[in-house]
Amino acid sequence: MARPSDTKARIQAVARELFVRQGVQQTSLRQISDELGITKPALYYHFASREDLVRSIIQPLVDDMDRFVADLEPGDARELLEDYFDLSWQHRDIIVMLVRDLAVLSHTDLAERMFAWRREIISLLLGPEITQEQHIRATVALGGMADCTVVYAHLTTAEVRPVAVEAALAALGMTGR
C-alpha cells in the first residue's frame, strides 16, 4: 500500500496534468479520483477541497519565486534574466495552468504576489527611480519571458531561452551588455 505522501503526490501530479489540459474549473474531483482509481472520499482525505489541491500545486512556484526574489542581488542583468527564465521554465506547467484558467488567480493571492515579484526584479534591474517608459519596457520584458514558457513549452529550453533573454534585454534597452 502506498504511503500517504505517495498518494498525495500522485493526486497532485494527476490533478496538475488534468488542470493543464482541461482547466481547473473544467476538471472535477471525480475525474481526478477516477483517473487515480481511488474514491472521492480518499481524495478528500488528502485535500479538503479543490482550492486546497490547487494551492498545493501552486505552492512550489510561490516558494521558489519568494526565495528567488529574496536572494536577488545587484549584478549582471543577463544572468538575472536567465535565472528568471529558468525558474519560469521549471514551473511552466503551473503557469500554463494559471493562464488557461485565470479565475484561479482570483481565488489565491498569487496575482498580487506576481506583481510584487516583478516590481522587485524590475527595481534590481533598473533601480528604484525609473521612468514610466522604463517600467513599461521592463513589464514587457518580464511578461514576454513568462509568456514564452507557455507559448513555446513544446520546444526545448535551449531553443527558447537565448532568444527570450535577448529579446528581454532589447526591450530593456540593454543589448550588448
Tab-separated table of C-alpha atoms in Angstrom:
chain	number	residue	atom	x	y	z
A	1	MET	CA	0.000	0.000	0.000
A	2	ALA	CA	1.259	3.483	-0.872
A	3	ARG	CA	2.309	5.835	1.887
A	4	PRO	CA	0.006	8.852	2.288
A	5	SER	CA	2.718	11.165	0.931
A	6	ASP	CA	2.978	8.976	-2.182
A	7	THR	CA	-0.788	9.136	-2.686
A	8	LYS	CA	-0.785	12.885	-2.110
A	9	ALA	CA	1.988	13.347	-4.683
A	10	ARG	CA	0.126	11.127	-7.174
A	11	ILE	CA	-3.053	13.156	-6.670
A	12	GLN	CA	-1.131	16.388	-7.277
A	13	ALA	CA	0.547	15.008	-10.415
A	14	VAL	CA	-2.710	13.768	-11.956
A	15	ALA	CA	-4.594	16.928	-10.974
A	16	ARG	CA	-1.846	19.154	-12.401
A	17	GLU	CA	-1.953	17.232	-15.692
A	18	LEU	CA	-5.755	17.489	-15.920
A	19	PHE	CA	-5.766	21.149	-14.850
A	20	VAL	CA	-3.210	21.996	-17.557
A	21	ARG	CA	-5.086	20.055	-20.225
A	22	GLN	CA	-8.693	20.997	-19.322
A	23	GLY	CA	-8.511	23.956	-16.943
A	24	VAL	CA	-9.086	23.977	-13.207
A	25	GLN	CA	-12.776	24.848	-13.334
A	26	GLN	CA	-13.459	22.227	-16.013
A	27	THR	CA	-11.806	19.423	-14.024
A	28	SER	CA	-13.925	17.718	-11.393
A	29	LEU	CA	-12.592	15.967	-8.347
A	30	ARG	CA	-14.456	12.911	-9.649
A	31	GLN	CA	-12.309	12.975	-12.806
A	32	ILE	CA	-9.164	13.147	-10.694
A	33	SER	CA	-10.238	10.308	-8.404
A	34	ASP	CA	-11.343	8.177	-11.381
A	35	GLU	CA	-8.024	8.762	-13.135
A	36	LEU	CA	-6.215	7.620	-9.992
A	37	GLY	CA	-8.517	4.700	-9.311
A	38	ILE	CA	-9.400	5.993	-5.845
A	39	THR	CA	-12.643	7.156	-4.290
A	40	LYS	CA	-13.587	10.807	-3.863
A	41	PRO	CA	-13.509	10.368	-0.066
A	42	ALA	CA	-9.914	9.119	-0.387
A	43	LEU	CA	-9.087	12.261	-2.340
A	44	TYR	CA	-10.797	14.406	0.300
A	45	TYR	CA	-8.690	12.670	2.944
A	46	HIS	CA	-5.631	14.357	1.417
A	47	PHE	CA	-7.201	17.613	0.211
A	48	ALA	CA	-10.255	19.204	1.819
A	49	SER	CA	-11.282	20.957	-1.401
A	50	ARG	CA	-10.298	21.666	-4.981
A	51	GLU	CA	-8.914	25.007	-3.764
A	52	ASP	CA	-6.613	23.215	-1.300
A	53	LEU	CA	-5.431	20.940	-4.082
A	54	VAL	CA	-4.803	23.892	-6.417
A	55	ARG	CA	-2.911	25.762	-3.682
A	56	SER	CA	-0.726	22.724	-3.045
A	57	ILE	CA	0.148	22.561	-6.747
A	58	ILE	CA	0.913	26.289	-6.941
A	59	GLN	CA	2.917	26.383	-3.693
A	60	PRO	CA	6.258	25.212	-5.154
A	61	LEU	CA	6.142	28.100	-7.645
A	62	VAL	CA	5.361	30.536	-4.835
A	63	ASP	CA	8.140	29.178	-2.621
A	64	ASP	CA	10.712	29.228	-5.420
A	65	MET	CA	9.793	32.749	-6.574
A	66	ASP	CA	9.789	34.068	-2.990
A	67	ARG	CA	13.255	32.578	-2.500
A	68	PHE	CA	14.474	33.866	-5.884
A	69	VAL	CA	13.334	37.430	-5.167
A	70	ALA	CA	14.634	37.366	-1.578
A	71	ASP	CA	18.074	36.217	-2.780
A	72	LEU	CA	18.370	38.793	-5.579
A	73	GLU	CA	21.480	40.925	-5.547
A	74	PRO	CA	22.753	43.566	-7.940
A	75	GLY	CA	24.708	42.016	-10.760
A	76	ASP	CA	24.641	41.097	-14.395
A	77	ALA	CA	21.238	41.754	-15.993
A	78	ARG	CA	21.670	38.889	-18.459
A	79	GLU	CA	22.350	36.425	-15.643
A	80	LEU	CA	19.349	37.671	-13.663
A	81	LEU	CA	17.086	37.318	-16.711
A	82	GLU	CA	18.481	33.855	-17.482
A	83	ASP	CA	17.800	32.772	-13.888
A	84	TYR	CA	14.288	34.262	-14.049
A	85	PHE	CA	13.628	32.439	-17.312
A	86	ASP	CA	14.966	29.153	-15.891
A	87	LEU	CA	12.698	29.440	-12.867
A	88	SER	CA	9.685	30.258	-15.035
A	89	TRP	CA	10.548	27.373	-17.378
A	90	GLN	CA	10.827	24.990	-14.424
A	91	HIS	CA	7.271	25.882	-13.397
A	92	ARG	CA	5.802	26.283	-16.888
A	93	ASP	CA	3.118	23.654	-16.278
A	94	ILE	CA	1.806	25.699	-13.354
A	95	ILE	CA	1.985	28.890	-15.411
A	96	VAL	CA	0.102	27.150	-18.247
A	97	MET	CA	-2.491	26.019	-15.704
A	98	LEU	CA	-2.908	29.588	-14.436
A	99	VAL	CA	-3.068	31.149	-17.892
A	100	ARG	CA	-5.569	28.530	-19.038
A	101	ASP	CA	-7.871	29.364	-16.145
A	102	LEU	CA	-7.290	32.931	-14.929
A	103	ALA	CA	-10.112	32.591	-12.405
A	104	VAL	CA	-7.656	30.574	-10.292
A	105	LEU	CA	-5.732	33.788	-9.664
A	106	SER	CA	-8.801	35.370	-8.082
A	107	HIS	CA	-9.055	32.518	-5.577
A	108	THR	CA	-5.477	32.992	-4.415
A	109	ASP	CA	-3.235	35.953	-3.651
A	110	LEU	CA	-0.973	34.842	-6.479
A	111	ALA	CA	-1.742	37.724	-8.856
A	112	GLU	CA	-0.706	40.296	-6.274
A	113	ARG	CA	2.400	38.276	-5.421
A	114	MET	CA	3.366	38.021	-9.100
A	115	PHE	CA	3.197	41.796	-9.452
A	116	ALA	CA	5.261	42.219	-6.271
A	117	TRP	CA	7.903	39.782	-7.564
A	118	ARG	CA	8.094	41.666	-10.843
A	119	ARG	CA	8.420	45.024	-9.050
A	120	GLU	CA	11.362	43.652	-7.071
A	121	ILE	CA	13.052	42.246	-10.177
A	122	ILE	CA	12.475	45.485	-12.119
A	123	SER	CA	13.878	47.517	-9.255
A	124	LEU	CA	17.004	45.399	-9.174
A	125	LEU	CA	17.413	45.533	-12.960
A	126	LEU	CA	16.808	49.268	-13.373
A	127	GLY	CA	16.986	50.804	-9.911
A	128	PRO	CA	14.260	52.243	-7.701
A	129	GLU	CA	13.843	55.516	-9.636
A	130	ILE	CA	12.784	54.649	-13.169
A	131	THR	CA	10.752	56.407	-15.788
A	132	GLN	CA	7.341	55.251	-16.896
A	133	GLU	CA	8.864	54.165	-20.224
A	134	GLN	CA	11.481	52.026	-18.441
A	135	HIS	CA	8.783	50.455	-16.308
A	136	ILE	CA	6.693	49.606	-19.364
A	137	ARG	CA	9.738	48.139	-21.108
A	138	ALA	CA	10.556	46.029	-18.042
A	139	THR	CA	6.962	44.809	-17.826
A	140	VAL	CA	7.103	43.765	-21.479
A	141	ALA	CA	10.479	42.074	-20.932
A	142	LEU	CA	9.470	40.020	-17.902
A	143	GLY	CA	5.933	39.314	-19.100
A	144	GLY	CA	7.226	38.305	-22.512
A	145	MET	CA	9.709	35.883	-20.969
A	146	ALA	CA	6.969	34.288	-18.883
A	147	ASP	CA	4.722	34.097	-21.954
A	148	CYS	CA	7.483	32.277	-23.848
A	149	THR	CA	7.428	29.497	-21.243
A	150	VAL	CA	3.748	28.951	-22.054
A	151	VAL	CA	3.619	29.517	-25.807
A	152	TYR	CA	6.818	27.593	-26.532
A	153	ALA	CA	6.570	24.897	-23.844
A	154	HIS	CA	6.692	22.281	-26.609
A	155	LEU	CA	10.245	23.383	-27.532
A	156	THR	CA	13.424	22.819	-25.556
A	157	THR	CA	14.787	25.401	-23.171
A	158	ALA	CA	17.887	25.618	-25.368
A	159	GLU	CA	15.697	26.778	-28.250
A	160	VAL	CA	13.693	29.327	-26.258
A	161	ARG	CA	15.937	30.698	-23.503
A	162	PRO	CA	18.588	32.508	-25.593
A	163	VAL	CA	16.012	34.206	-27.803
A	164	ALA	CA	13.773	35.159	-24.850
A	165	VAL	CA	16.682	36.592	-22.851
A	166	GLU	CA	17.999	38.582	-25.839
A	167	ALA	CA	14.506	39.940	-26.521
A	168	ALA	CA	14.109	40.914	-22.854
A	169	LEU	CA	17.475	42.688	-22.865
A	170	ALA	CA	16.463	44.501	-26.064
A	171	ALA	CA	13.126	45.543	-24.529
A	172	LEU	CA	15.076	46.921	-21.563
A	173	GLY	CA	17.484	48.742	-23.858
A	174	MET	CA	20.348	46.605	-22.569
A	175	THR	CA	21.517	44.735	-25.659
A	176	GLY	CA	25.236	44.145	-25.870
A	177	ARG	CA	25.654	44.118	-22.089
